Amino acid sequence: MLGRERRSKALVLILSAAFFVCFSVYSVKATEIDSWYIGDSTRPVVSAVDVSSHQSGLTETNYQNLKLLGVKTIIVKAMEGSSYTNSYALTQMKYAANAGLNVALYQYAKYTTATEAETEANYLLTWLKENNVNTDILIFSDIEAEASEVSSVWSNLSAFQSVLSSGGYTNQGFYASKSSTYLSRYLSSLVAVGRQLMVKSTTFIKTVNY
């Protein structure tokens, strides 16, 4: 147990040759919560944790402690849509890197058309270039928003990723909910596009102790 506690959604990544599978957990039953601490040897290994402005209070020591508990990657929320930027993102990236953790980013998508997707991608791309973010960094598109779950979601995602690729950021993946109407489409398209997928389950709630 660490000296400073913070609760956060955690992403449990199980690596395979083709893609990442990620479980972000919610409730088993309406009256029950299954929770555990990162590092609990009786539970699935937590290989990666995502953070946003909600975890802005984490110190560099907290990230070092996460590494000691077996976490390998921190996925930092960079922005949402085409108007919100996580003002703590650069600091969170720095702390994670200083702790010896891999650093990745995610963008919470709000687009519903290819044009909107391109606008959001350009917003992110501008931020990446302004802050000299390494082009090798892995960037996830978080397409869990209900509004983004439209029949053109795959072409919208492709439009988003094409803009990033044209800007030099070709290391990309995406989050999808296990309950997504289009999950099978995402899975069947993985090999063709060579992307990495995180499938988020809504089965449990996880309490993470930093």
PDB file of C-alpha atoms in Angstrom:
ATOM      1  CA  MET A   1       0.000   0.000   0.000  1.00  0.00           C
ATOM      2  CA  LEU A   2       1.452   3.325  -1.021  1.00  0.00           C
ATOM      3  CA  GLY A   3       1.498   6.392   1.148  1.00  0.00           C
ATOM      4  CA  ARG A   4      -0.740   8.381  -1.127  1.00  0.00           C
ATOM      5  CA  GLU A   5      -4.009   6.978  -2.363  1.00  0.00           C
ATOM      6  CA  ARG A   6      -5.767   7.974  -5.516  1.00  0.00           C
ATOM      7  CA  ARG A   7      -8.555   6.240  -7.337  1.00  0.00           C
ATOM      8  CA  SER A   8      -8.522   5.924 -11.062  1.00  0.00           C
ATOM      9  CA  LYS A   9      -9.794   3.895 -13.928  1.00  0.00           C
ATOM     10  CA  ALA A  10      -7.056   1.409 -14.783  1.00  0.00           C
ATOM     11  CA  LEU A  11      -6.404  -0.244 -18.078  1.00  0.00           C
ATOM     12  CA  VAL A  12      -5.302  -3.838 -17.902  1.00  0.00           C
ATOM     13  CA  LEU A  13      -3.419  -4.592 -21.090  1.00  0.00           C
ATOM     14  CA  ILE A  14      -2.900  -8.120 -22.277  1.00  0.00           C
ATOM     15  CA  LEU A  15      -0.393  -8.135 -25.122  1.00  0.00           C
ATOM     16  CA  SER A  16      -0.669 -10.462 -28.072  1.00  0.00           C
ATOM     17  CA  ALA A  17       1.166 -10.434 -31.369  1.00  0.00           C
ATOM     18  CA  ALA A  18      -1.633  -8.638 -33.167  1.00  0.00           C
ATOM     19  CA  PHE A  19      -3.194  -6.231 -30.720  1.00  0.00           C
ATOM     20  CA  PHE A  20      -3.708  -5.007 -27.183  1.00  0.00           C
ATOM     21  CA  VAL A  21      -6.801  -6.097 -25.293  1.00  0.00           C
ATOM     22  CA  CYS A  22      -7.738  -3.751 -22.521  1.00  0.00           C
ATOM     23  CA  PHE A  23     -10.277  -4.122 -19.749  1.00  0.00           C
ATOM     24  CA  SER A  24     -11.534  -1.035 -17.973  1.00  0.00           C
ATOM     25  CA  VAL A  25     -13.852  -2.358 -15.314  1.00  0.00           C
ATOM     26  CA  TYR A  26     -17.154  -1.257 -13.851  1.00  0.00           C
ATOM     27  CA  SER A  27     -19.786  -3.106 -11.735  1.00  0.00           C
ATOM     28  CA  VAL A  28     -20.538  -6.800 -11.373  1.00  0.00           C
ATOM     29  CA  LYS A  29     -23.915  -6.171  -9.797  1.00  0.00           C
ATOM     30  CA  ALA A  30     -25.724  -3.016  -8.887  1.00  0.00           C
ATOM     31  CA  THR A  31     -24.907  -3.575  -5.205  1.00  0.00           C
ATOM     32  CA  GLU A  32     -21.419  -5.082  -5.485  1.00  0.00           C
ATOM     33  CA  ILE A  33     -18.041  -3.635  -6.424  1.00  0.00           C
ATOM     34  CA  ASP A  34     -15.049  -5.808  -7.148  1.00  0.00           C
ATOM     35  CA  SER A  35     -11.904  -3.795  -6.443  1.00  0.00           C
ATOM     36  CA  TRP A  36      -8.229  -4.485  -5.912  1.00  0.00           C
ATOM     37  CA  TYR A  37      -4.866  -2.794  -5.658  1.00  0.00           C
ATOM     38  CA  ILE A  38      -2.336  -2.693  -8.445  1.00  0.00           C
ATOM     39  CA  GLY A  39       0.299  -5.271  -7.579  1.00  0.00           C
ATOM     40  CA  ASP A  40      -2.124  -7.792  -6.050  1.00  0.00           C
ATOM     41  CA  SER A  41      -0.603 -11.122  -7.115  1.00  0.00           C
ATOM     42  CA  THR A  42      -3.997 -12.843  -6.961  1.00  0.00           C
ATOM     43  CA  ARG A  43      -5.432 -10.533  -9.634  1.00  0.00           C
ATOM     44  CA  PRO A  44      -4.717  -9.872 -13.314  1.00  0.00           C
ATOM     45  CA  VAL A  45      -1.496  -7.964 -13.880  1.00  0.00           C
ATOM     46  CA  VAL A  46      -2.005  -4.252 -14.512  1.00  0.00           C
ATOM     47  CA  SER A  47       0.445  -3.490 -17.307  1.00  0.00           C
ATOM     48  CA  ALA A  48      -0.849  -0.037 -18.226  1.00  0.00           C
ATOM     49  CA  VAL A  49      -2.807   2.771 -16.616  1.00  0.00           C
ATOM     50  CA  ASP A  50      -4.474   5.701 -18.311  1.00  0.00           C
ATOM     51  CA  VAL A  51      -4.497   9.118 -16.694  1.00  0.00           C
ATOM     52  CA  SER A  52      -6.269  12.400 -17.386  1.00  0.00           C
ATOM     53  CA  SER A  53      -6.674  15.707 -15.573  1.00  0.00           C
ATOM     54  CA  HIS A  54      -8.502  13.767 -12.849  1.00  0.00           C
ATOM     55  CA  GLN A  55      -5.133  12.287 -11.859  1.00  0.00           C
ATOM     56  CA  SER A  56      -3.257  15.606 -12.028  1.00  0.00           C
ATOM     57  CA  GLY A  57      -2.230  15.283  -8.373  1.00  0.00           C
ATOM     58  CA  LEU A  58       0.014  12.278  -8.993  1.00  0.00           C
ATOM     59  CA  THR A  59       3.664  13.050  -8.288  1.00  0.00           C
ATOM     60  CA  GLU A  60       6.738  11.646  -9.969  1.00  0.00           C
ATOM     61  CA  THR A  61       7.138   9.386  -6.943  1.00  0.00           C
ATOM     62  CA  ASN A  62       3.645   7.995  -7.557  1.00  0.00           C
ATOM     63  CA  TYR A  63       4.656   7.036 -11.085  1.00  0.00           C
ATOM     64  CA  GLN A  64       7.842   5.429  -9.757  1.00  0.00           C
ATOM     65  CA  ASN A  65       5.726   3.395  -7.355  1.00  0.00           C
ATOM     66  CA  LEU A  66       3.458   2.281 -10.197  1.00  0.00           C
ATOM     67  CA  LYS A  67       6.526   0.993 -12.025  1.00  0.00           C
ATOM     68  CA  LEU A  68       7.599  -0.931  -8.929  1.00  0.00           C
ATOM     69  CA  LEU A  69       4.142  -2.528  -8.876  1.00  0.00           C
ATOM     70  CA  GLY A  70       4.579  -3.846 -12.417  1.00  0.00           C
ATOM     71  CA  VAL A  71       2.973  -1.131 -14.516  1.00  0.00           C
ATOM     72  CA  LYS A  72       4.859  -0.698 -17.784  1.00  0.00           C
ATOM     73  CA  THR A  73       2.938   1.999 -19.666  1.00  0.00           C
ATOM     74  CA  ILE A  74       1.119   5.226 -18.841  1.00  0.00           C
ATOM     75  CA  ILE A  75      -1.450   6.379 -21.405  1.00  0.00           C
ATOM     76  CA  VAL A  76      -2.054  10.104 -21.013  1.00  0.00           C
ATOM     77  CA  LYS A  77      -5.208  11.826 -22.203  1.00  0.00           C
ATOM     78  CA  ALA A  78      -4.071  14.610 -24.518  1.00  0.00           C
ATOM     79  CA  MET A  79      -7.373  16.095 -25.567  1.00  0.00           C
ATOM     80  CA  GLU A  80     -11.064  15.651 -26.230  1.00  0.00           C
ATOM     81  CA  GLY A  81     -12.841  16.672 -29.397  1.00  0.00           C
ATOM     82  CA  SER A  82     -11.514  19.835 -31.001  1.00  0.00           C
ATOM     83  CA  SER A  83     -11.663  22.243 -28.083  1.00  0.00           C
ATOM     84  CA  TYR A  84     -10.401  20.595 -24.881  1.00  0.00           C
ATOM     85  CA  THR A  85      -6.742  20.001 -24.013  1.00  0.00           C
ATOM     86  CA  ASN A  86      -5.525  18.298 -20.863  1.00  0.00           C
ATOM     87  CA  SER A  87      -3.355  21.049 -19.393  1.00  0.00           C
ATOM     88  CA  TYR A  88      -1.547  18.497 -17.219  1.00  0.00           C
ATOM     89  CA  ALA A  89      -0.638  16.151 -20.076  1.00  0.00           C
ATOM     90  CA  LEU A  90       2.937  17.317 -20.604  1.00  0.00           C
ATOM     91  CA  THR A  91       3.723  17.087 -16.898  1.00  0.00           C
ATOM     92  CA  GLN A  92       2.147  13.634 -16.678  1.00  0.00           C
ATOM     93  CA  MET A  93       4.177  12.501 -19.684  1.00  0.00           C
ATOM     94  CA  LYS A  94       7.365  13.868 -18.118  1.00  0.00           C
ATOM     95  CA  TYR A  95       6.755  12.200 -14.757  1.00  0.00           C
ATOM     96  CA  ALA A  96       5.984   8.855 -16.387  1.00  0.00           C
ATOM     97  CA  ALA A  97       9.062   9.011 -18.610  1.00  0.00           C
ATOM     98  CA  ASN A  98      11.294  10.021 -15.703  1.00  0.00           C
ATOM     99  CA  ALA A  99       9.978   6.995 -13.807  1.00  0.00           C
ATOM    100  CA  GLY A 100      11.122   4.736 -16.637  1.00  0.00           C
ATOM    101  CA  LEU A 101       7.624   3.989 -17.903  1.00  0.00           C
ATOM    102  CA  ASN A 102       6.538   3.811 -21.524  1.00  0.00           C
ATOM    103  CA  VAL A 103       4.399   6.798 -22.461  1.00  0.00           C
ATOM    104  CA  ALA A 104       1.454   6.749 -24.863  1.00  0.00           C
ATOM    105  CA  LEU A 105      -1.370   9.195 -25.538  1.00  0.00           C
ATOM    106  CA  TYR A 106      -5.084   9.016 -26.178  1.00  0.00           C
ATOM    107  CA  GLN A 107      -7.589  11.395 -27.697  1.00  0.00           C
ATOM    108  CA  TYR A 108     -11.254  11.167 -26.711  1.00  0.00           C
ATOM    109  CA  ALA A 109     -13.157  11.306 -29.987  1.00  0.00           C
ATOM    110  CA  LYS A 110     -16.388  13.253 -30.368  1.00  0.00           C
ATOM    111  CA  TYR A 111     -16.555  13.265 -34.159  1.00  0.00           C
ATOM    112  CA  THR A 112     -19.521  11.843 -36.055  1.00  0.00           C
ATOM    113  CA  THR A 113     -18.321  12.526 -39.611  1.00  0.00           C
ATOM    114  CA  ALA A 114     -15.039  12.262 -41.486  1.00  0.00           C
ATOM    115  CA  THR A 115     -14.797  16.048 -41.676  1.00  0.00           C
ATOM    116  CA  GLU A 116     -15.184  16.371 -37.910  1.00  0.00           C
ATOM    117  CA  ALA A 117     -12.620  13.595 -37.449  1.00  0.00           C
ATOM    118  CA  GLU A 118     -10.103  15.489 -39.564  1.00  0.00           C
ATOM    119  CA  THR A 119     -10.743  18.659 -37.553  1.00  0.00           C
ATOM    120  CA  GLU A 120     -10.090  16.815 -34.284  1.00  0.00           C
ATOM    121  CA  ALA A 121      -6.974  15.197 -35.715  1.00  0.00           C
ATOM    122  CA  ASN A 122      -5.576  18.546 -36.841  1.00  0.00           C
ATOM    123  CA  TYR A 123      -6.267  19.957 -33.378  1.00  0.00           C
ATOM    124  CA  LEU A 124      -4.249  17.125 -31.850  1.00  0.00           C
ATOM    125  CA  LEU A 125      -1.540  17.333 -34.502  1.00  0.00           C
ATOM    126  CA  THR A 126      -1.006  21.035 -33.833  1.00  0.00           C
ATOM    127  CA  TRP A 127      -0.517  20.310 -30.136  1.00  0.00           C
ATOM    128  CA  LEU A 128       1.875  17.449 -30.844  1.00  0.00           C
ATOM    129  CA  LYS A 129       4.056  19.576 -33.094  1.00  0.00           C
ATOM    130  CA  GLU A 130       3.959  22.659 -30.872  1.00  0.00           C
ATOM    131  CA  ASN A 131       5.246  20.551 -27.993  1.00  0.00           C
ATOM    132  CA  ASN A 132       7.774  18.575 -30.053  1.00  0.00           C
ATOM    133  CA  VAL A 133       6.216  15.250 -29.107  1.00  0.00           C
ATOM    134  CA  ASN A 134       8.258  12.372 -30.542  1.00  0.00           C
ATOM    135  CA  THR A 135       6.685  10.970 -33.706  1.00  0.00           C
ATOM    136  CA  ASP A 136       7.280   7.426 -32.423  1.00  0.00           C
ATOM    137  CA  ILE A 137       4.745   7.830 -29.607  1.00  0.00           C
ATOM    138  CA  LEU A 138       1.747   5.487 -29.645  1.00  0.00           C
ATOM    139  CA  ILE A 139      -1.523   7.429 -29.986  1.00  0.00           C
ATOM    140  CA  PHE A 140      -4.903   5.870 -29.261  1.00  0.00           C
ATOM    141  CA  SER A 141      -8.207   7.185 -30.554  1.00  0.00           C
ATOM    142  CA  ASP A 142     -10.821   6.658 -27.840  1.00  0.00           C
ATOM    143  CA  ILE A 143     -14.056   6.076 -29.759  1.00  0.00           C
ATOM    144  CA  GLU A 144     -16.293   5.104 -26.868  1.00  0.00           C
ATOM    145  CA  ALA A 145     -18.560   8.160 -26.987  1.00  0.00           C
ATOM    146  CA  GLU A 146     -22.094   7.113 -27.878  1.00  0.00           C
ATOM    147  CA  ALA A 147     -22.374   9.943 -30.399  1.00  0.00           C
ATOM    148  CA  SER A 148     -19.369   8.584 -32.310  1.00  0.00           C
ATOM    149  CA  GLU A 149     -20.925   5.142 -32.628  1.00  0.00           C
ATOM    150  CA  VAL A 150     -22.370   5.707 -36.088  1.00  0.00           C
ATOM    151  CA  SER A 151     -22.354   3.469 -39.148  1.00  0.00           C
ATOM    152  CA  SER A 152     -19.471   5.472 -40.619  1.00  0.00           C
ATOM    153  CA  VAL A 153     -17.366   5.118 -37.467  1.00  0.00           C
ATOM    154  CA  TRP A 154     -14.627   3.123 -39.180  1.00  0.00           C
ATOM    155  CA  SER A 155     -14.225   5.553 -42.076  1.00  0.00           C
ATOM    156  CA  ASN A 156     -14.319   8.436 -39.586  1.00  0.00           C
ATOM    157  CA  LEU A 157     -11.562   6.803 -37.555  1.00  0.00           C
ATOM    158  CA  SER A 158      -9.560   6.216 -40.719  1.00  0.00           C
ATOM    159  CA  ALA A 159      -9.900   9.893 -41.641  1.00  0.00           C
ATOM    160  CA  PHE A 160      -8.655  10.869 -38.182  1.00  0.00           C
ATOM    161  CA  GLN A 161      -5.686   8.544 -38.339  1.00  0.00           C
ATOM    162  CA  SER A 162      -4.786   9.579 -41.885  1.00  0.00           C
ATOM    163  CA  VAL A 163      -4.308  13.169 -40.748  1.00  0.00           C
ATOM    164  CA  LEU A 164      -1.992  12.052 -37.943  1.00  0.00           C
ATOM    165  CA  SER A 165      -0.071   9.809 -40.323  1.00  0.00           C
ATOM    166  CA  SER A 166       0.405  12.641 -42.794  1.00  0.00           C
ATOM    167  CA  GLY A 167       1.881  14.638 -39.930  1.00  0.00           C
ATOM    168  CA  GLY A 168       4.388  11.890 -39.160  1.00  0.00           C
ATOM    169  CA  TYR A 169       2.540  10.165 -36.290  1.00  0.00           C
ATOM    170  CA  THR A 170       1.971   6.699 -37.706  1.00  0.00           C
ATOM    171  CA  ASN A 171       2.116   4.649 -34.494  1.00  0.00           C
ATOM    172  CA  GLN A 172      -1.596   4.455 -33.759  1.00  0.00           C
ATOM    173  CA  GLY A 173      -4.316   2.386 -32.164  1.00  0.00           C
ATOM    174  CA  PHE A 174      -7.797   2.849 -30.777  1.00  0.00           C
ATOM    175  CA  TYR A 175     -10.017   2.136 -27.800  1.00  0.00           C
ATOM    176  CA  ALA A 176     -13.384   0.496 -28.293  1.00  0.00           C
ATOM    177  CA  SER A 177     -16.011  -0.632 -25.829  1.00  0.00           C
ATOM    178  CA  LYS A 178     -16.766  -4.320 -25.501  1.00  0.00           C
ATOM    179  CA  SER A 179     -20.426  -3.398 -25.912  1.00  0.00           C
ATOM    180  CA  SER A 180     -19.795  -1.486 -29.143  1.00  0.00           C
ATOM    181  CA  THR A 181     -22.195  -2.244 -31.961  1.00  0.00           C
ATOM    182  CA  TYR A 182     -19.245  -2.175 -34.335  1.00  0.00           C
ATOM    183  CA  LEU A 183     -16.728  -4.184 -32.318  1.00  0.00           C
ATOM    184  CA  SER A 184     -16.713  -7.085 -34.780  1.00  0.00           C
ATOM    185  CA  ARG A 185     -15.956  -4.626 -37.576  1.00  0.00           C
ATOM    186  CA  TYR A 186     -12.999  -3.255 -35.639  1.00  0.00           C
ATOM    187  CA  LEU A 187     -11.658  -6.717 -34.941  1.00  0.00           C
ATOM    188  CA  SER A 188     -11.989  -7.874 -38.546  1.00  0.00           C
ATOM    189  CA  SER A 189     -10.183  -4.762 -39.763  1.00  0.00           C
ATOM    190  CA  LEU A 190      -7.167  -5.005 -37.449  1.00  0.00           C
ATOM    191  CA  VAL A 191      -4.960  -7.156 -39.637  1.00  0.00           C
ATOM    192  CA  ALA A 192      -5.722  -5.101 -42.728  1.00  0.00           C
ATOM    193  CA  VAL A 193      -4.738  -1.780 -41.193  1.00  0.00           C
ATOM    194  CA  GLY A 194      -2.059  -3.016 -38.798  1.00  0.00           C
ATOM    195  CA  ARG A 195      -3.459  -1.069 -35.859  1.00  0.00           C
ATOM    196  CA  GLN A 196      -3.610  -1.880 -32.154  1.00  0.00           C
ATOM    197  CA  LEU A 197      -6.947  -2.212 -30.388  1.00  0.00           C
ATOM    198  CA  MET A 198      -7.956  -1.885 -26.768  1.00  0.00           C
ATOM    199  CA  VAL A 199     -11.275  -3.536 -26.006  1.00  0.00           C
ATOM    200  CA  LYS A 200     -12.767  -2.044 -22.863  1.00  0.00           C
ATOM    201  CA  SER A 201     -15.010  -4.311 -20.840  1.00  0.00           C
ATOM    202  CA  THR A 202     -17.722  -2.914 -18.589  1.00  0.00           C
ATOM    203  CA  THR A 203     -17.842  -5.798 -16.155  1.00  0.00           C
ATOM    204  CA  PHE A 204     -16.288  -4.602 -12.907  1.00  0.00           C
ATOM    205  CA  ILE A 205     -15.169  -1.495 -11.069  1.00  0.00           C
ATOM    206  CA  LYS A 206     -11.483  -1.241 -10.296  1.00  0.00           C
ATOM    207  CA  THR A 207     -10.082   0.771  -7.436  1.00  0.00           C
ATOM    208  CA  VAL A 208      -6.478   1.686  -8.013  1.00  0.00           C
ATOM    209  CA  ASN A 209      -4.283   2.578  -5.078  1.00  0.00           C
ATOM    210  CA  TYR A 210      -1.377   4.811  -5.985  1.00  0.00           C
TER     211      TYR A 210
END
